[in-house]
Each structure stands twice: as structure tokens, then as C-alpha cells.
PDB file of C-alpha atoms in Angstrom:
ATOM      1  CA  UNK A  22     -51.366 -59.775  76.428  1.00  0.00           C
ATOM      2  CA  UNK A  23     -51.093 -60.800  72.392  1.00  0.00           C
ATOM      3  CA  UNK A  24     -54.566 -59.533  72.010  1.00  0.00           C
ATOM      4  CA  UNK A  25     -53.829 -56.084  73.417  1.00  0.00           C
ATOM      5  CA  UNK A  26     -50.236 -56.140  71.311  1.00  0.00           C
ATOM      6  CA  UNK A  27     -52.149 -56.967  67.646  1.00  0.00           C
ATOM      7  CA  UNK A  28     -54.503 -54.083  68.018  1.00  0.00           C
ATOM      8  CA  UNK A  29     -52.113 -51.693  68.697  1.00  0.00           C
ATOM      9  CA  UNK A  30     -49.585 -51.226  66.217  1.00  0.00           C
ATOM     10  CA  UNK A  31     -46.730 -48.540  67.710  1.00  0.00           C
ATOM     11  CA  UNK A  32     -46.559 -51.448  70.665  1.00  0.00           C
ATOM     12  CA  UNK A  33     -46.266 -54.148  68.376  1.00  0.00           C
ATOM     13  CA  UNK A  34     -43.674 -51.870  66.132  1.00  0.00           C
ATOM     14  CA  UNK A  35     -41.797 -50.712  69.613  1.00  0.00           C
ATOM     15  CA  UNK A  36     -41.361 -54.855  71.088  1.00  0.00           C
ATOM     16  CA  UNK A  37     -39.957 -55.463  68.087  1.00  0.00           C
ATOM     17  CA  UNK A  38     -37.729 -52.350  68.558  1.00  0.00           C
ATOM     18  CA  UNK A  39     -36.679 -53.922  71.439  1.00  0.00           C
ATOM     19  CA  UNK A  40     -35.730 -57.846  69.992  1.00  0.00           C
ATOM     20  CA  UNK A  41     -33.475 -56.456  67.518  1.00  0.00           C
ATOM     21  CA  UNK A  42     -32.226 -54.031  70.168  1.00  0.00           C
ATOM     22  CA  UNK A  43     -31.881 -56.998  72.524  1.00  0.00           C
ATOM     23  CA  UNK A  44     -29.317 -58.788  70.049  1.00  0.00           C
ATOM     24  CA  UNK A  45     -25.873 -59.339  70.306  1.00  0.00           C
ATOM     25  CA  UNK A  46     -24.354 -56.487  67.877  1.00  0.00           C
ATOM     26  CA  UNK A  47     -22.646 -58.999  65.298  1.00  0.00           C
ATOM     27  CA  UNK A  48     -26.281 -60.679  64.891  1.00  0.00           C
ATOM     28  CA  UNK A  49     -28.082 -57.045  65.460  1.00  0.00           C
ATOM     29  CA  UNK A  50     -25.659 -55.467  62.275  1.00  0.00           C
ATOM     30  CA  UNK A  51     -26.531 -59.036  60.266  1.00  0.00           C
ATOM     31  CA  UNK A  52     -30.278 -58.457  60.626  1.00  0.00           C
ATOM     32  CA  UNK A  53     -30.304 -55.032  59.361  1.00  0.00           C
ATOM     33  CA  UNK A  54     -28.223 -56.145  56.707  1.00  0.00           C
ATOM     34  CA  UNK A  55     -30.819 -58.326  56.213  1.00  0.00           C
ATOM     35  CA  UNK A  56     -33.840 -55.818  56.625  1.00  0.00           C
ATOM     36  CA  UNK A  57     -31.624 -52.876  54.047  1.00  0.00           C
ATOM     37  CA  UNK A  58     -31.444 -55.547  51.564  1.00  0.00           C
ATOM     38  CA  UNK A  59     -35.254 -57.280  51.459  1.00  0.00           C
ATOM     39  CA  UNK A  60     -35.690 -52.748  51.940  1.00  0.00           C
ATOM     40  CA  UNK A  61     -33.946 -51.883  48.717  1.00  0.00           C
ATOM     41  CA  UNK A  62     -35.523 -55.217  46.872  1.00  0.00           C
ATOM     42  CA  UNK A  63     -39.458 -54.015  47.920  1.00  0.00           C
ATOM     43  CA  UNK A  64     -37.877 -50.453  46.528  1.00  0.00           C
ATOM     44  CA  UNK A  65     -36.425 -51.805  43.136  1.00  0.00           C
ATOM     45  CA  UNK A  66     -40.021 -54.156  42.180  1.00  0.00           C
ATOM     46  CA  UNK A  67     -41.684 -51.456  43.149  1.00  0.00           C
ATOM     47  CA  UNK A  68     -39.649 -48.484  40.675  1.00  0.00           C
ATOM     48  CA  UNK A  69     -39.711 -50.651  38.066  1.00  0.00           C
ATOM     49  CA  UNK A  70     -42.987 -51.238  38.673  1.00  0.00           C
ATOM     50  CA  UNK A  71     -43.930 -48.445  38.340  1.00  0.00           C
ATOM     51  CA  UNK A  72     -41.769 -47.499  34.903  1.00  0.00           C
ATOM     52  CA  UNK A  73     -43.241 -50.221  33.660  1.00  0.00           C
ATOM     53  CA  UNK A  74     -47.152 -49.276  34.084  1.00  0.00           C
ATOM     54  CA  UNK A  75     -45.948 -45.157  32.953  1.00  0.00           C
ATOM     55  CA  UNK A  76     -44.418 -46.844  29.655  1.00  0.00           C
ATOM     56  CA  UNK A  77     -47.519 -48.727  29.073  1.00  0.00           C
ATOM     57  CA  UNK A  78     -49.834 -45.551  29.624  1.00  0.00           C
ATOM     58  CA  UNK A  79     -47.566 -43.307  27.360  1.00  0.00           C
ATOM     59  CA  UNK A  80     -47.378 -45.886  24.698  1.00  0.00           C
ATOM     60  CA  UNK A  81     -51.137 -46.327  24.695  1.00  0.00           C
ATOM     61  CA  UNK A  82     -51.665 -42.379  24.210  1.00  0.00           C
ATOM     62  CA  UNK A  83     -49.054 -42.603  21.377  1.00  0.00           C
ATOM     63  CA  UNK A  84     -51.294 -44.712  19.789  1.00  0.00           C
ATOM     64  CA  UNK A  85     -54.697 -43.477  20.763  1.00  0.00           C
ATOM     65  CA  UNK A  86     -53.448 -40.149  19.187  1.00  0.00           C
ATOM     66  CA  UNK A  87     -52.356 -42.049  16.179  1.00  0.00           C
ATOM     67  CA  UNK A  88     -54.841 -43.721  16.128  1.00  0.00           C
ATOM     68  CA  UNK A  89     -57.750 -40.107  16.338  1.00  0.00           C
ATOM     69  CA  UNK A  90     -55.886 -38.763  14.152  1.00  0.00           C
ATOM     70  CA  UNK A  91     -55.847 -41.290  11.106  1.00  0.00           C
ATOM     71  CA  UNK A  92     -59.749 -40.807  11.809  1.00  0.00           C
ATOM     72  CA  UNK A  93     -59.699 -37.235  11.024  1.00  0.00           C
ATOM     73  CA  UNK A  94     -57.928 -37.652   8.749  1.00  0.00           C
ATOM     74  CA  UNK A  95     -60.452 -40.119   7.153  1.00  0.00           C
ATOM     75  CA  UNK A  96     -63.362 -37.800   8.113  1.00  0.00           C
ATOM     76  CA  UNK A  97     -61.780 -34.842   6.486  1.00  0.00           C
ATOM     77  CA  UNK A  98     -61.020 -36.367   2.776  1.00  0.00           C
ATOM     78  CA  UNK A  99     -64.491 -37.988   3.365  1.00  0.00           C
ATOM     79  CA  UNK A 100     -66.435 -34.604   3.531  1.00  0.00           C
ATOM     80  CA  UNK A 101     -63.983 -33.037   0.824  1.00  0.00           C
ATOM     81  CA  UNK A 102     -65.199 -36.026  -1.408  1.00  0.00           C
ATOM     82  CA  UNK A 103     -68.103 -35.553  -1.088  1.00  0.00           C
ATOM     83  CA  UNK A 104     -67.707 -31.906  -1.796  1.00  0.00           C
ATOM     84  CA  UNK A 105     -66.828 -33.623  -5.173  1.00  0.00           C
ATOM     85  CA  UNK A 106     -62.782 -32.830  -4.821  1.00  0.00           C
ATOM     86  CA  UNK A 107     -60.066 -34.584  -6.925  1.00  0.00           C
ATOM     87  CA  UNK A 108     -58.789 -37.360  -5.222  1.00  0.00           C
ATOM     88  CA  UNK A 109     -54.564 -37.316  -5.714  1.00  0.00           C
ATOM     89  CA  UNK A 110     -55.778 -33.134  -4.520  1.00  0.00           C
ATOM     90  CA  UNK A 111     -56.840 -35.299  -1.085  1.00  0.00           C
ATOM     91  CA  UNK A 112     -54.285 -37.746  -1.286  1.00  0.00           C
ATOM     92  CA  UNK A 113     -51.692 -35.013  -1.377  1.00  0.00           C
ATOM     93  CA  UNK A 114     -52.615 -32.808   1.322  1.00  0.00           C
ATOM     94  CA  UNK A 115     -54.188 -35.683   3.743  1.00  0.00           C
ATOM     95  CA  UNK A 116     -50.631 -37.479   3.680  1.00  0.00           C
ATOM     96  CA  UNK A 117     -53.618 -41.002   2.826  1.00  0.00           C
ATOM     97  CA  UNK A 118     -53.135 -43.031  -0.018  1.00  0.00           C
ATOM     98  CA  UNK A 119     -55.367 -42.829  -2.915  1.00  0.00           C
ATOM     99  CA  UNK A 120     -56.421 -46.777  -2.313  1.00  0.00           C
ATOM    100  CA  UNK A 121     -57.931 -45.557   1.239  1.00  0.00           C
ATOM    101  CA  UNK A 122     -59.572 -42.255  -0.143  1.00  0.00           C
ATOM    102  CA  UNK A 123     -61.323 -44.493  -2.544  1.00  0.00           C
ATOM    103  CA  UNK A 124     -62.407 -47.339   0.390  1.00  0.00           C
ATOM    104  CA  UNK A 125     -63.333 -44.112   2.236  1.00  0.00           C
ATOM    105  CA  UNK A 126     -65.160 -43.455  -0.897  1.00  0.00           C
ATOM    106  CA  UNK A 127     -67.133 -47.006  -1.370  1.00  0.00           C
ATOM    107  CA  UNK A 128     -68.661 -46.430   2.355  1.00  0.00           C
TER     108      UNK A 128
END
């Protein structure tokens, strides 16, 4: 019965395999070539999607790391400014521009 077949995946799979095995040789080879092509396409798409996700995640991590480093430099520069260290010295050691450091002083 159809109800029995649809509830048990192994039975459904076995019936599909039986259909394939009962095909004539030429038709079965064409069918198997078609299935292989479809599986290859699905695999390529899956790999491309996974690669894109990894690339996006890596780019996000790099961006986050760069933003964190910049925030740390700004916090350090602000602390040095408040301690009375010369702006030129802060600029040389932090890599921040003199203008950016002076803007920090205004906050």
C-alpha cells in the first residue's frame, strides 16, 4: 500500500532501486548519468555556498579585528592626551593622524 511505502524511507528507496534495476540497460545508463550530473551540480553549488560563507565570515572577522585595533589606539591616544603627552608623540607611536588625535581631545 502507498501509505506503507511513504512512511518507511527504506522501503521507498528500495522500490526506487528496483525500478532502476528493471530498466533496460541503455535507459538505465542514461538515467544513472542524469542522476550523477544532478548530484555533481548539487555538490558544486553546496561547495560554492560553503566557500562564500567562509569568505564572508573571514572578511567580517578581519573587519572586526581592524575596528577593534582602531578603537584601542583611540582609547590609548585619549588616555595619553589626558595625561599631557604631546600630540606629535602620540601620533608617531599610535599611527593615528594628528587631526584624529585632536578630534579625540574634543570629545
